[in-house]
Coordinates of N, CA and C in Angstrom, one line a residue:
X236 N -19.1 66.2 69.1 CA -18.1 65.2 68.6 C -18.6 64.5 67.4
X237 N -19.9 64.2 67.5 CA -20.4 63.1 66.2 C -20.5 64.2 65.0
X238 N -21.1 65.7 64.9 CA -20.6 66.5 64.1 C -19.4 66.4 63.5
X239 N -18.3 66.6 64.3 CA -17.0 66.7 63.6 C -16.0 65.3 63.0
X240 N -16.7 64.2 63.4 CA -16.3 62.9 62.9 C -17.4 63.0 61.7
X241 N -18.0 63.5 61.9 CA -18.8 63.4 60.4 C -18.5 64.2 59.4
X242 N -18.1 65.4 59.8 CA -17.2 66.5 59.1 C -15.7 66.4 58.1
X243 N -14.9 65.7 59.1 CA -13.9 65.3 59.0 C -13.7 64.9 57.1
X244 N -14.2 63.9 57.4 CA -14.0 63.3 55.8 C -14.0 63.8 54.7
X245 N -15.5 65.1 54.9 CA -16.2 66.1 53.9 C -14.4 66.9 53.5
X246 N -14.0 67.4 54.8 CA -13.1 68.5 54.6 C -11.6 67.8 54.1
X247 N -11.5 66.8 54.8 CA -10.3 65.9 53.7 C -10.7 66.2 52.4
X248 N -11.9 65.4 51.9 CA -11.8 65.4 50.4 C -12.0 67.1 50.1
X249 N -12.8 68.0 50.3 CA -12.3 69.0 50.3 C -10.8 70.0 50.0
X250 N -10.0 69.5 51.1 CA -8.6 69.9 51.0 C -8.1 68.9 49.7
X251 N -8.3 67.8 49.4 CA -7.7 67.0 48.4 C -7.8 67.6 47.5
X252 N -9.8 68.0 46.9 CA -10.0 68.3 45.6 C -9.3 69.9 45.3
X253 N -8.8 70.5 46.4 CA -8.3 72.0 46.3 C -6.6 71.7 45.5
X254 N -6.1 70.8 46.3 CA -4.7 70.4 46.0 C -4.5 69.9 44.9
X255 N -4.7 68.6 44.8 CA -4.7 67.6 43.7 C -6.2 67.3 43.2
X256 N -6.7 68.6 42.1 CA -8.2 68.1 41.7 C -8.3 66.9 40.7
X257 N -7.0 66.9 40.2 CA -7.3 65.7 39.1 C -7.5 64.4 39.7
X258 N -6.8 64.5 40.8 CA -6.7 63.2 41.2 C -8.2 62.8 41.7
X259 N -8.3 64.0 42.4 CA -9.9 63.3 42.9 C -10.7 63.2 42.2
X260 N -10.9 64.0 41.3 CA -11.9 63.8 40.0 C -11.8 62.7 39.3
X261 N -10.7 62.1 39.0 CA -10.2 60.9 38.7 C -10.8 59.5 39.7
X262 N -10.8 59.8 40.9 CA -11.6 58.6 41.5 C -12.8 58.3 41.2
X263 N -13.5 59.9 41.2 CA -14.8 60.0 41.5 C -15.3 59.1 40.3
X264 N -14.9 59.5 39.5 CA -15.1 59.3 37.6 C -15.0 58.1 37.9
X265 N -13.7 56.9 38.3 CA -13.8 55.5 38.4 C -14.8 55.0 39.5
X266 N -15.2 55.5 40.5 CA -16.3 55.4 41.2 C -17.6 55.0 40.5
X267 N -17.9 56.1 39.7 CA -19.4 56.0 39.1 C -19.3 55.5 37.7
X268 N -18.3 55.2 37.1 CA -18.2 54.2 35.8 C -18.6 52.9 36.5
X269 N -17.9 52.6 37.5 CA -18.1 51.2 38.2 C -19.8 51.0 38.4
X270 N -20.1 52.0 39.0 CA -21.7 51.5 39.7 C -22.5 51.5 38.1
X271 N -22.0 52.4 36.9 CA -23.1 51.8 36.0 C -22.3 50.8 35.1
X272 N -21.3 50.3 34.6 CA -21.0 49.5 34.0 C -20.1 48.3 35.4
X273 N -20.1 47.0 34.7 CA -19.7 45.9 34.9 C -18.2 45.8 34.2
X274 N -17.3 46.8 34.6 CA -15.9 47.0 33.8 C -15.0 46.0 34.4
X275 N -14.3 45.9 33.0 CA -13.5 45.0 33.3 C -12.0 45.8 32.3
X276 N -10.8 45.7 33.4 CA -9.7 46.4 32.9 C -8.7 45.3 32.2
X277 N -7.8 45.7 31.8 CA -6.7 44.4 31.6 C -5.6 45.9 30.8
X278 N -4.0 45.6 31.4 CA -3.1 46.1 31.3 C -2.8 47.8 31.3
X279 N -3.3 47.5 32.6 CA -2.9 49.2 33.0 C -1.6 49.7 33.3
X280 N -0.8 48.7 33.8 CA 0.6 48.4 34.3 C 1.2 49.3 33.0
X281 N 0.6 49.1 31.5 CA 1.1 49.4 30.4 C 1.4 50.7 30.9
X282 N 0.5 51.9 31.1 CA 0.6 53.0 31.5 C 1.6 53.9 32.3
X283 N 2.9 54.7 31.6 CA 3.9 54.6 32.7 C 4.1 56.0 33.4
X284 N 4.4 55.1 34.6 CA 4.4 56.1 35.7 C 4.4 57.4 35.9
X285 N 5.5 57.7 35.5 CA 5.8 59.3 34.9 C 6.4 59.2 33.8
X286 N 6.3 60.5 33.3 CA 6.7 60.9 31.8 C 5.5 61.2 30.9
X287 N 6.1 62.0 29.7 CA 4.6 61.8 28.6 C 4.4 60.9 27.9
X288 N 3.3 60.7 27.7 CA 2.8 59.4 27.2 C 1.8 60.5 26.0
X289 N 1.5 59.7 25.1 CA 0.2 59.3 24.3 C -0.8 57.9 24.7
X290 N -1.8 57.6 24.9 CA -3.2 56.7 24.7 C -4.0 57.1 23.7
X291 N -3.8 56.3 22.7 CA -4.9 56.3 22.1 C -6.2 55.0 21.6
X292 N -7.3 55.4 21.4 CA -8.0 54.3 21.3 C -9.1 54.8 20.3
X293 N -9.7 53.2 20.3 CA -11.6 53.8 19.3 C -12.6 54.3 20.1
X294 N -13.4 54.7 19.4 CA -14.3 56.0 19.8 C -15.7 55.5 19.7
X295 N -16.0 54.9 20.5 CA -17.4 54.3 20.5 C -18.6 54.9 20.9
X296 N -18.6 55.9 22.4 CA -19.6 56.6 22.8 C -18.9 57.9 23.4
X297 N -19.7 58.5 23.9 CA -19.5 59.8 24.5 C -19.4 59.6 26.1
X298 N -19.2 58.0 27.0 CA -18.6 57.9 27.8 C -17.4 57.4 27.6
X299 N -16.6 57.3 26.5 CA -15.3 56.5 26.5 C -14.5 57.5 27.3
X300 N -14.1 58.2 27.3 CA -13.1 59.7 27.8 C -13.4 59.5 29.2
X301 N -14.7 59.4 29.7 CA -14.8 59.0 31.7 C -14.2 57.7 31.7
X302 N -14.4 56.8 30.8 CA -14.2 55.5 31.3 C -12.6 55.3 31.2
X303 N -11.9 55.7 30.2 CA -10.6 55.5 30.1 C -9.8 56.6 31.5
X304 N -10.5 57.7 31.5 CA -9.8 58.8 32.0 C -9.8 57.7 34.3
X305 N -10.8 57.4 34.0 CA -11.2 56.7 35.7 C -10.3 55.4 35.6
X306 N -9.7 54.9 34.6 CA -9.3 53.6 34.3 C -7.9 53.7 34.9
X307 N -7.4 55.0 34.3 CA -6.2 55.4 33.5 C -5.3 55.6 35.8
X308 N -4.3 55.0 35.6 CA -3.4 55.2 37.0 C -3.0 56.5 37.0
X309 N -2.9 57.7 36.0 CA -2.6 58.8 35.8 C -3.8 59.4 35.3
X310 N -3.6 60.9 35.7 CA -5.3 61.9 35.1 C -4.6 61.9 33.8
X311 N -5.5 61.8 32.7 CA -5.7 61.8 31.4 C -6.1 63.3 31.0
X312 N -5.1 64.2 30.1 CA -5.5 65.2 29.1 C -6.7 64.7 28.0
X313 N -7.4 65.2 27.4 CA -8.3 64.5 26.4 C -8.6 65.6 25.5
X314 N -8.4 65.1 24.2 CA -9.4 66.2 23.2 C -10.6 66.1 22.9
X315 N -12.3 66.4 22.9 CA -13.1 66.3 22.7 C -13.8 68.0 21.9
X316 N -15.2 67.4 21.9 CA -15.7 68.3 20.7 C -15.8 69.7 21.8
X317 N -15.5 70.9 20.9 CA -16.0 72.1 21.2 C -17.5 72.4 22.5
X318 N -18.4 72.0 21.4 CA -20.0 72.2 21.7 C -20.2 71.5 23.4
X319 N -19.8 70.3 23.2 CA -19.6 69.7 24.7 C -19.1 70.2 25.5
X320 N -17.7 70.6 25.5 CA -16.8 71.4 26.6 C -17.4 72.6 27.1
X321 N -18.2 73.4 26.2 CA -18.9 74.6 26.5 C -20.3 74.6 27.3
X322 N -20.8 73.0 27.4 CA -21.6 73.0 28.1 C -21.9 73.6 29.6
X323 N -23.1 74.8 29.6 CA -23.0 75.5 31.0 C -22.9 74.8 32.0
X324 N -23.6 73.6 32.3 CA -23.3 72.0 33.2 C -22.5 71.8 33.4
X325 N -21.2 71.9 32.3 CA -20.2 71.1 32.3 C -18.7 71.5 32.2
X326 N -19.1 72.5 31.8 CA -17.8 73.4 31.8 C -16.8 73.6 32.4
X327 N -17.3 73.8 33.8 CA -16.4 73.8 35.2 C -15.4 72.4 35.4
X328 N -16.6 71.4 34.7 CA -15.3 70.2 35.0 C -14.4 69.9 33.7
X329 N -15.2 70.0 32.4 CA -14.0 69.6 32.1 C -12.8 70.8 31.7
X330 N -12.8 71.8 32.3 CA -12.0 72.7 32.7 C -11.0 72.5 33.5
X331 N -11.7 71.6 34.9 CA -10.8 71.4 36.1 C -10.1 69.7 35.8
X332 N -10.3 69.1 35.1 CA -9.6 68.1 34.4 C -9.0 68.2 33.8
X333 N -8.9 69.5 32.5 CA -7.7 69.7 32.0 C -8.0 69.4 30.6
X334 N -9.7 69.3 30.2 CA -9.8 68.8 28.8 C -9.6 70.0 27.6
X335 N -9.1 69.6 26.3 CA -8.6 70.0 25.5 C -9.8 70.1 24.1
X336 N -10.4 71.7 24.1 CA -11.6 71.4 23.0 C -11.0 71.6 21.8
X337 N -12.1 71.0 20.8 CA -11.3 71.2 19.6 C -12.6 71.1 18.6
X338 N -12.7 71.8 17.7 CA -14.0 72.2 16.6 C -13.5 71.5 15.3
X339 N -14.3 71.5 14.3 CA -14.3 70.8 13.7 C -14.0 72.0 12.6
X340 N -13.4 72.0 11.1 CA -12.5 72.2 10.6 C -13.5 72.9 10.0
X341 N -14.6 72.9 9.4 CA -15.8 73.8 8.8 C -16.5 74.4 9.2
X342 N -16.1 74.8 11.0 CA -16.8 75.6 11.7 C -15.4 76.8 12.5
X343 N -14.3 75.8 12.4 CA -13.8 77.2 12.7 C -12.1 76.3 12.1
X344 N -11.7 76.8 11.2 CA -10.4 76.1 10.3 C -9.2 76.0 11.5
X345 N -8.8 77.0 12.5 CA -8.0 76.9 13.6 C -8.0 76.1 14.5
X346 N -9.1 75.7 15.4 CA -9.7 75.0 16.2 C -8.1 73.9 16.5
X347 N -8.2 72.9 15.1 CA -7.4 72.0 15.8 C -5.9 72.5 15.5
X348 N -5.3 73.4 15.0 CA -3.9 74.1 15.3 C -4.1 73.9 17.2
X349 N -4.6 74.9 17.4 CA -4.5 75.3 18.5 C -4.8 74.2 19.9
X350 N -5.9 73.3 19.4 CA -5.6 72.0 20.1 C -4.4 71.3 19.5
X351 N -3.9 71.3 19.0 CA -2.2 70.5 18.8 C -1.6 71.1 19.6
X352 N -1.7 72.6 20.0 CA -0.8 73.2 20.9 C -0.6 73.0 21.6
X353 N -1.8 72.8 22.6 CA -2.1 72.4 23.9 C -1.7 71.5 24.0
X354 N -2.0 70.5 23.3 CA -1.0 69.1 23.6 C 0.2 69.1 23.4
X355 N 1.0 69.5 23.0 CA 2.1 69.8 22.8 C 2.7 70.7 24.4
X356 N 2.0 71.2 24.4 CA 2.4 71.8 26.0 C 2.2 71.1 27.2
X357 N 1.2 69.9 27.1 CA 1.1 69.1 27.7 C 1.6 68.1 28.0
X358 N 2.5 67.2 26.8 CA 3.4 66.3 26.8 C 4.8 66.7 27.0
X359 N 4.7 68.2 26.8 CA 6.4 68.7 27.1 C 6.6 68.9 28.7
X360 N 5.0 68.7 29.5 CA 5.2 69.5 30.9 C 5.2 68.1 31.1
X361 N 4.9 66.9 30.7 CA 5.3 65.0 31.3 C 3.8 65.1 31.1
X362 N 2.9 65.4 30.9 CA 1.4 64.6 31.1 C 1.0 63.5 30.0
X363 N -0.2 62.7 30.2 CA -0.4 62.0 29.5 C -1.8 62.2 28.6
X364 N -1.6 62.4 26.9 CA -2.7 63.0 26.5 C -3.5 61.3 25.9
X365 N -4.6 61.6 26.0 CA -5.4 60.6 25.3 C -6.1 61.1 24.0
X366 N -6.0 60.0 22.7 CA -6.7 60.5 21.5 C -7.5 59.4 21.2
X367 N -8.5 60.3 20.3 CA -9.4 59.3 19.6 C -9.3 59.3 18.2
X368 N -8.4 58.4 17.3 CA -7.6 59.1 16.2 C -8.8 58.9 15.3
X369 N -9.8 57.9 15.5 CA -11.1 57.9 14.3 C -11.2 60.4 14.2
X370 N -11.6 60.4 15.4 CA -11.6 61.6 14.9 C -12.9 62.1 15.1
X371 N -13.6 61.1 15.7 CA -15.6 61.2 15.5 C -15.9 59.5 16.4
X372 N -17.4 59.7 16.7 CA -17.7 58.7 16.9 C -18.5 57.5 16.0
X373 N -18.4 56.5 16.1 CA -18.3 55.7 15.7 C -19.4 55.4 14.7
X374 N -20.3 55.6 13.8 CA -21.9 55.4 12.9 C -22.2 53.8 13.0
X375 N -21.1 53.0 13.2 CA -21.3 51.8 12.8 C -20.9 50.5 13.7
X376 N -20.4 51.1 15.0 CA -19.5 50.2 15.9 C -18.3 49.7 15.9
X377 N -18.0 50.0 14.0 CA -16.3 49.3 13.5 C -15.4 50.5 13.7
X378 N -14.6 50.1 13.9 CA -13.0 51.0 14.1 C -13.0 51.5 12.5
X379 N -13.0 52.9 12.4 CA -12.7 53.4 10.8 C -11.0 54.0 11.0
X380 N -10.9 54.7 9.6 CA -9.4 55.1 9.9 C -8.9 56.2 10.4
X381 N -7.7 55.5 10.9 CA -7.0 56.9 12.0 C -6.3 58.0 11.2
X382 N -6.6 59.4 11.7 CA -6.6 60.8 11.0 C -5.2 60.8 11.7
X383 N -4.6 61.8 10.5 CA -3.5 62.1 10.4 C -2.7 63.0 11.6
X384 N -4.0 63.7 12.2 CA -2.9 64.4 13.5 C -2.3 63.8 14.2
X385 N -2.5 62.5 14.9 CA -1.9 61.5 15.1 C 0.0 61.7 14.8
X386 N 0.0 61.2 13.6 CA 1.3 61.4 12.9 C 2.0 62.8 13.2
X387 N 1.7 64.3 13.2 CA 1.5 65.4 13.2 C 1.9 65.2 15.1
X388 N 1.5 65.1 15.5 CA 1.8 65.3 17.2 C 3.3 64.4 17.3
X389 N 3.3 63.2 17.3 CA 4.4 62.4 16.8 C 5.8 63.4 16.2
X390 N 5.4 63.6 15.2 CA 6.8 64.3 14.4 C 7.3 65.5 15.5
X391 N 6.6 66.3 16.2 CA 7.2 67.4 16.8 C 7.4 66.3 18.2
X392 N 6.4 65.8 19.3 CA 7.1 65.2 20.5 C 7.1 63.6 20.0
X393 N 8.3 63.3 19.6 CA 7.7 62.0 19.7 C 8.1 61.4 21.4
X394 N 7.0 60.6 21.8 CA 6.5 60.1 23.0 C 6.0 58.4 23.3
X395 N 6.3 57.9 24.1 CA 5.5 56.8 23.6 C 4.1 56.6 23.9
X396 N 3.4 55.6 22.6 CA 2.1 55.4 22.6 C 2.0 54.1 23.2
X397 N 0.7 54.3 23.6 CA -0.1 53.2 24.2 C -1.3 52.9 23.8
X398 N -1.4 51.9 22.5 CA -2.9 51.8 21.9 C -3.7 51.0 22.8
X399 N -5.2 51.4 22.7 CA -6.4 51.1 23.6 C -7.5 50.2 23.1
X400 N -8.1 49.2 23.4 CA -9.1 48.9 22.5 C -10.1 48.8 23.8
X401 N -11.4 49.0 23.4 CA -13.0 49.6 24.5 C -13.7 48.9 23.5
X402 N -14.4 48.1 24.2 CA -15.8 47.6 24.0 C -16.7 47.5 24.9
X403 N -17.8 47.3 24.1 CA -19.1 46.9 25.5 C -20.3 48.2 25.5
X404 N -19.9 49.5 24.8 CA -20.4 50.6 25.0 C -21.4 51.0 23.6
X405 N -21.1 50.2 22.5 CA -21.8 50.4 21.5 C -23.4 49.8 21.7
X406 N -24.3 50.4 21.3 CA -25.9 50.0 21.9 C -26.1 50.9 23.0
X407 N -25.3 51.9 23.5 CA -26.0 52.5 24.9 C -26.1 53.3 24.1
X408 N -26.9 54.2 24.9 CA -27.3 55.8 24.5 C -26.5 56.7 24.6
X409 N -25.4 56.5 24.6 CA -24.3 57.8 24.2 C -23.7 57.4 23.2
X410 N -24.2 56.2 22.6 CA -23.7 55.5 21.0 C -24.3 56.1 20.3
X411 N -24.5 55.9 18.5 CA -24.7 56.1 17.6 C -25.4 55.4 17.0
X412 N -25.7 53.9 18.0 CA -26.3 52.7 18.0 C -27.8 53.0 17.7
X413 N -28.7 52.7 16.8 CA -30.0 53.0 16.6 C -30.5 54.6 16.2
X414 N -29.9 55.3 16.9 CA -30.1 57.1 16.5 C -28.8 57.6 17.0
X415 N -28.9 58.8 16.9 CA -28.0 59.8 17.1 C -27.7 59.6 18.5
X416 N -26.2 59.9 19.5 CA -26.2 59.6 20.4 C -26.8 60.6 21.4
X417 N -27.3 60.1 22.6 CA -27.6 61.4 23.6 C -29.5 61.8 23.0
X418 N -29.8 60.9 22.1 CA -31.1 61.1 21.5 C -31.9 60.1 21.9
X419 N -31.8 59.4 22.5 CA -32.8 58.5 23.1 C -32.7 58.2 24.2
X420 N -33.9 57.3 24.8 CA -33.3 56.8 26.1 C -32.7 55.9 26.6
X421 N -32.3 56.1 27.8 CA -31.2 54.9 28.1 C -31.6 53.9 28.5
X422 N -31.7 52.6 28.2 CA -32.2 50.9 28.0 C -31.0 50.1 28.8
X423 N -29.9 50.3 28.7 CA -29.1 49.5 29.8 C -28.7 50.2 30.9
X424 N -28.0 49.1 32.2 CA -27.8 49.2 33.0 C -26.8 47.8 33.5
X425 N -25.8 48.3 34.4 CA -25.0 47.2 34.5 C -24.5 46.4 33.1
X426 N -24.5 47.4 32.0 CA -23.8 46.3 30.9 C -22.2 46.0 30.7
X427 N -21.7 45.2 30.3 CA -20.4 44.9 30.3 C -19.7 45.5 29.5
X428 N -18.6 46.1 30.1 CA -17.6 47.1 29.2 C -16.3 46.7 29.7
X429 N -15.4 46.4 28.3 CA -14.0 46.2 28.2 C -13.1 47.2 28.1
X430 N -12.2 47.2 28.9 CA -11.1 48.3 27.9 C -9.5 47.3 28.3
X431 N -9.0 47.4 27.5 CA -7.5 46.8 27.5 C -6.6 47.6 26.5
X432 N -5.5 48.1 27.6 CA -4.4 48.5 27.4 C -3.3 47.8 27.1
X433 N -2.8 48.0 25.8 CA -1.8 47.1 25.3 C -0.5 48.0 25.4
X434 N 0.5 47.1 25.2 CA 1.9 47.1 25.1 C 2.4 48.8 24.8
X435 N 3.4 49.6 25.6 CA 3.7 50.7 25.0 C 4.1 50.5 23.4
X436 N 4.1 51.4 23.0 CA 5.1 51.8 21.5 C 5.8 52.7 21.4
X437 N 7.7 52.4 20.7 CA 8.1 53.5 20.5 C 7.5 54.7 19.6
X438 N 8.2 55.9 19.7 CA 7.5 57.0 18.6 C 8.0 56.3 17.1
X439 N 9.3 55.8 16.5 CA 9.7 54.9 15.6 C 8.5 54.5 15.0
X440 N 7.6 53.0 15.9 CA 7.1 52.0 15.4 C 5.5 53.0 15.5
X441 N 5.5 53.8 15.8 CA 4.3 54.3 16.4 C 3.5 54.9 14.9
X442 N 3.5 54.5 14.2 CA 2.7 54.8 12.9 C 1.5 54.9 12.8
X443 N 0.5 55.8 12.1 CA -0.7 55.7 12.2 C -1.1 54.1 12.1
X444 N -0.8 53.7 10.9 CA -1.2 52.0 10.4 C -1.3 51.2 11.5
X445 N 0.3 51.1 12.1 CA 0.4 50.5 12.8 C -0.3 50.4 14.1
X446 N -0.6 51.4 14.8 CA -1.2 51.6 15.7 C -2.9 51.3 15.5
X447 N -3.4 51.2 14.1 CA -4.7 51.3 14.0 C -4.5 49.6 14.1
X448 N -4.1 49.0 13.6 CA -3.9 47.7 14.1 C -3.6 46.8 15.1
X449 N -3.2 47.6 15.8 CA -3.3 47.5 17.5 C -4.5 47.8 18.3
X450 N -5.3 48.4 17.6 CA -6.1 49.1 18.8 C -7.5 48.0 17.6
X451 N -7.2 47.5 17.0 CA -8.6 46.6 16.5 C -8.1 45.5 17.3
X452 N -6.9 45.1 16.9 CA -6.8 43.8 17.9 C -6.8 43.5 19.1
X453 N -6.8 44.8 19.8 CA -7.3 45.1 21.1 C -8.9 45.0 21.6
X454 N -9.2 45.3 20.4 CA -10.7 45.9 20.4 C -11.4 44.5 20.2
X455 N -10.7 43.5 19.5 CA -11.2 42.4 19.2 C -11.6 41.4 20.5
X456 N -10.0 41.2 21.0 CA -9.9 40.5 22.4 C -11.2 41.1 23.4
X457 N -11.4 42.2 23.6 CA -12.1 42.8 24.5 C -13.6 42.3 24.1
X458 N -13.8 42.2 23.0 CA -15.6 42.1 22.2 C -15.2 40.6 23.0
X459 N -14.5 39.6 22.7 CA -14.5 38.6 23.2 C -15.2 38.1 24.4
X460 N -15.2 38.9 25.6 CA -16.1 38.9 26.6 C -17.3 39.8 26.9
X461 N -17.5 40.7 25.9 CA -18.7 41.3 25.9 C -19.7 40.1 24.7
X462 N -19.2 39.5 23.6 CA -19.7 38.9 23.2 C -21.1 38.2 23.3
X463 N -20.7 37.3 23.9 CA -21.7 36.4 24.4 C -22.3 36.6 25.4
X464 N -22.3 37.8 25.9 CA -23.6 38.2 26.5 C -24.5 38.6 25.4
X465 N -23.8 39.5 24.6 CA -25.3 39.6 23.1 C -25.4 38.7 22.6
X466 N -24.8 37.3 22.6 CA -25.6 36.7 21.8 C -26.7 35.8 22.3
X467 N -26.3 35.8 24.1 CA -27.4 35.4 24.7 C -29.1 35.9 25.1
X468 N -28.7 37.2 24.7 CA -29.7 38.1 25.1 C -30.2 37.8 23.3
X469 N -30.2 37.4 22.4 CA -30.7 38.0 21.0 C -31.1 36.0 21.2
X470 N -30.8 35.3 21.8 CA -31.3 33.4 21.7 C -32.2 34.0 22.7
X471 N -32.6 34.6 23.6 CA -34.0 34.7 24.9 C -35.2 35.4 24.1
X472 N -34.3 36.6 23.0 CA -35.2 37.4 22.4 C -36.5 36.4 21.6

């Protein structure tokens, strides 16, 4: 009997992850963002229910995509780099997530055609795609400018956006912070990470500009409480 009450649960989430794998991959993911970051959400409500959406935000580390995707009340489509998605480790999930690779234009000129497609298939079946319209991660911590596919997805579905602003993640090791990301080792634990979801936008108002201006002043509000924890840690130093 103590076997099968202990069983039980294994084969629930089992039958779940068979059925609905986004969904449970989606916990899991907000699970383990939680135990290593101190996150803090604000306006998810933004996020709507059903239908397609766009999210877009800044591109700070190479966990922004778990953090937003675990955040997000809906599993998140995502485009990320080629080289990553191929990883033998890694492949399987972000396969069973539904992520969207895409190469960079001097290694293979098609690459992002055919990632526009997918998205495009994606938003017409109601999902919700997430972009990082810098386009790259971040060399410097500042929000640089948003690339034009953006605009380009827009003109064929237009959908509404939801700009993103994430802090707290620049200085870890999947930053750009000090060296290359994924090149050093990792020095925090438990650090504070913001993400805030702002206000939908129609496709109309949904302008690259515009939206790059949303997602700093998003970005701004958020540094606001990551803040001053750096600046307490740099007065002890």
């Amino acid at each position: 009997m103590a076997w099968i009450l202990a069983a039980g649960p294994l084969l629930w989430l089992a039958w779940r992850l068979v059925s609905r794998p986004r969904s449970v991959v989606r916990c899991l993911v907000y699970l383990a963002v939680r135990c290593l970051y101190r996150l803090r959400l604000e306006g998810q409500a933004n996020i709507p229910t059903r239908g397609a959406a766009l999210v877009v935000c800044n591109h700070v580390s190479f966990m922004d995509a778990l953090v937003m995707g675990g955040a997000s009340r809906r599993p998140l489509r995502f485009l990320m780099d080629k080289p990553i998605y191929d990883s033998p480790w890694l492949n399987w999930l972000f396969r069973l997530v539904g992520a969207i690779p895409v190469e960079s234009d001097r290694r293979d000129p098609a690459s992002l055609r055919r990632a526009l497609e997918e998205v495009r298939r994606a938003l017409r079946a109601g999902e919700v795609v997430m972009l990082f319209p810098e386009g790259r991660l971040t060399p410097d911590g500042e929000i640089h400018d948003f690339r034009r596919g953006l605009e380009r997805i827009l003109a064929r579905d237009p959908v509404p956006v939801i700009p993103a602003g994430l802090a707290g993640l620049w200085g870890s090791w999947t930053s750009h912070c000090g060296a290359r990301a994924l090149t050093k080792w990792p020095r925090r634990f438990r650090a504070r990470v913001v993400l805030r979801f702002g206000e939908p936008l129609s496709p109309a108002r949904a302008t690259r500009r515009c939206l790059e201006v949303r997602v700093r002043a998003l970005k701004a509000e958020a540094d606001r409480w990551v803040e001053p924890v750096a600046g307490g840690a740099l007065e002890r130093r």
